[in-house]
């Protein structure tokens, strides 16, 4: 799957001022909601429920929060680059500054496991990660991630 089919420029935010994991998940929900005609609170609860099973902070300053959405046919992604790293309970106990969130229709979860895997692979590339961290605009961040 092309990442540009689920991630749009207006769901890509650089230099976000965010102070906590909870606020990051709220922001992701607020950004994603209009794109899939969902209530932001429902999206937030889906992301939070997934986090309760175990942190989606995969280490090296990266988190890939994800959740299931109901009564929706389309997946949506949100990419945030935090101005300052935030505590995220990551597996390496390091704060997170790059978040790629994926919200998928409940019945398409298996299909999107490949998407999560390819995102994790992309974010584990040190060169790509360095570029993402140095992106100065939403446009630059979006182009780097979707290229």
PDB file of C-alpha atoms in Angstrom, residues 58-106:
ATOM      1  CA  UNK A  58       8.789   1.064  19.622  1.00  0.00           C
ATOM      2  CA  UNK A  59      12.033   2.680  20.725  1.00  0.00           C
ATOM      3  CA  UNK A  60      14.524   5.145  19.256  1.00  0.00           C
ATOM      4  CA  UNK A  61      12.102   8.048  19.803  1.00  0.00           C
ATOM      5  CA  UNK A  62       9.334   6.497  17.675  1.00  0.00           C
ATOM      6  CA  UNK A  63       5.738   5.578  18.467  1.00  0.00           C
ATOM      7  CA  UNK A  64       3.183   3.960  16.171  1.00  0.00           C
ATOM      8  CA  UNK A  65      -0.149   4.349  17.961  1.00  0.00           C
ATOM      9  CA  UNK A  66      -3.006   2.565  16.244  1.00  0.00           C
ATOM     10  CA  UNK A  67      -6.623   1.746  16.813  1.00  0.00           C
ATOM     11  CA  UNK A  68      -9.754   0.265  15.314  1.00  0.00           C
ATOM     12  CA  UNK A  69     -12.625   2.390  14.100  1.00  0.00           C
ATOM     13  CA  UNK A  70     -16.208   1.294  13.651  1.00  0.00           C
ATOM     14  CA  UNK A  71     -18.813   2.326  11.063  1.00  0.00           C
ATOM     15  CA  UNK A  72     -16.111   3.486   8.689  1.00  0.00           C
ATOM     16  CA  UNK A  73     -14.687   2.155   5.429  1.00  0.00           C
ATOM     17  CA  UNK A  74     -11.436   4.110   5.192  1.00  0.00           C
ATOM     18  CA  UNK A  75      -8.183   4.030   7.094  1.00  0.00           C
ATOM     19  CA  UNK A  76      -6.462   7.265   8.024  1.00  0.00           C
ATOM     20  CA  UNK A  77      -2.945   8.026   9.227  1.00  0.00           C
ATOM     21  CA  UNK A  78      -1.514  10.989  11.130  1.00  0.00           C
ATOM     22  CA  UNK A  79       2.190  11.847  11.286  1.00  0.00           C
ATOM     23  CA  UNK A  80       3.457  14.111  14.060  1.00  0.00           C
ATOM     24  CA  UNK A  81       6.952  15.432  14.628  1.00  0.00           C
ATOM     25  CA  UNK A  82       7.088  16.835  18.167  1.00  0.00           C
ATOM     26  CA  UNK A  83       9.066  19.981  18.831  1.00  0.00           C
ATOM     27  CA  UNK A  84      10.243  18.432  22.116  1.00  0.00           C
ATOM     28  CA  UNK A  85      10.256  14.675  22.856  1.00  0.00           C
ATOM     29  CA  UNK A  86       7.501  13.434  25.181  1.00  0.00           C
ATOM     30  CA  UNK A  87       7.344  10.565  27.651  1.00  0.00           C
ATOM     31  CA  UNK A  88       5.546   7.652  25.984  1.00  0.00           C
ATOM     32  CA  UNK A  89       6.403   4.539  28.027  1.00  0.00           C
ATOM     33  CA  UNK A  90       8.428   3.276  25.048  1.00  0.00           C
ATOM     34  CA  UNK A  91      10.128  -0.109  25.232  1.00  0.00           C
ATOM     35  CA  UNK A  92      13.542   1.552  25.581  1.00  0.00           C
ATOM     36  CA  UNK A  93      12.228   4.116  28.126  1.00  0.00           C
ATOM     37  CA  UNK A  94      13.298   6.973  25.845  1.00  0.00           C
ATOM     38  CA  UNK A  95      10.986   9.895  25.044  1.00  0.00           C
ATOM     39  CA  UNK A  96       9.260  10.003  21.645  1.00  0.00           C
ATOM     40  CA  UNK A  97       9.377  12.750  19.021  1.00  0.00           C
ATOM     41  CA  UNK A  98       8.070  10.963  15.898  1.00  0.00           C
ATOM     42  CA  UNK A  99       4.545   9.512  15.972  1.00  0.00           C
ATOM     43  CA  UNK A 100       2.850   7.745  13.095  1.00  0.00           C
ATOM     44  CA  UNK A 101      -0.743   6.914  14.034  1.00  0.00           C
ATOM     45  CA  UNK A 102      -2.961   4.561  12.081  1.00  0.00           C
ATOM     46  CA  UNK A 103      -6.713   4.238  12.523  1.00  0.00           C
ATOM     47  CA  UNK A 104      -8.261   1.379  10.571  1.00  0.00           C
ATOM     48  CA  UNK A 105     -11.780   0.014  10.020  1.00  0.00           C
ATOM     49  CA  UNK A 106     -12.428  -2.863  12.400  1.00  0.00           C
TER      50      UNK A 106
END
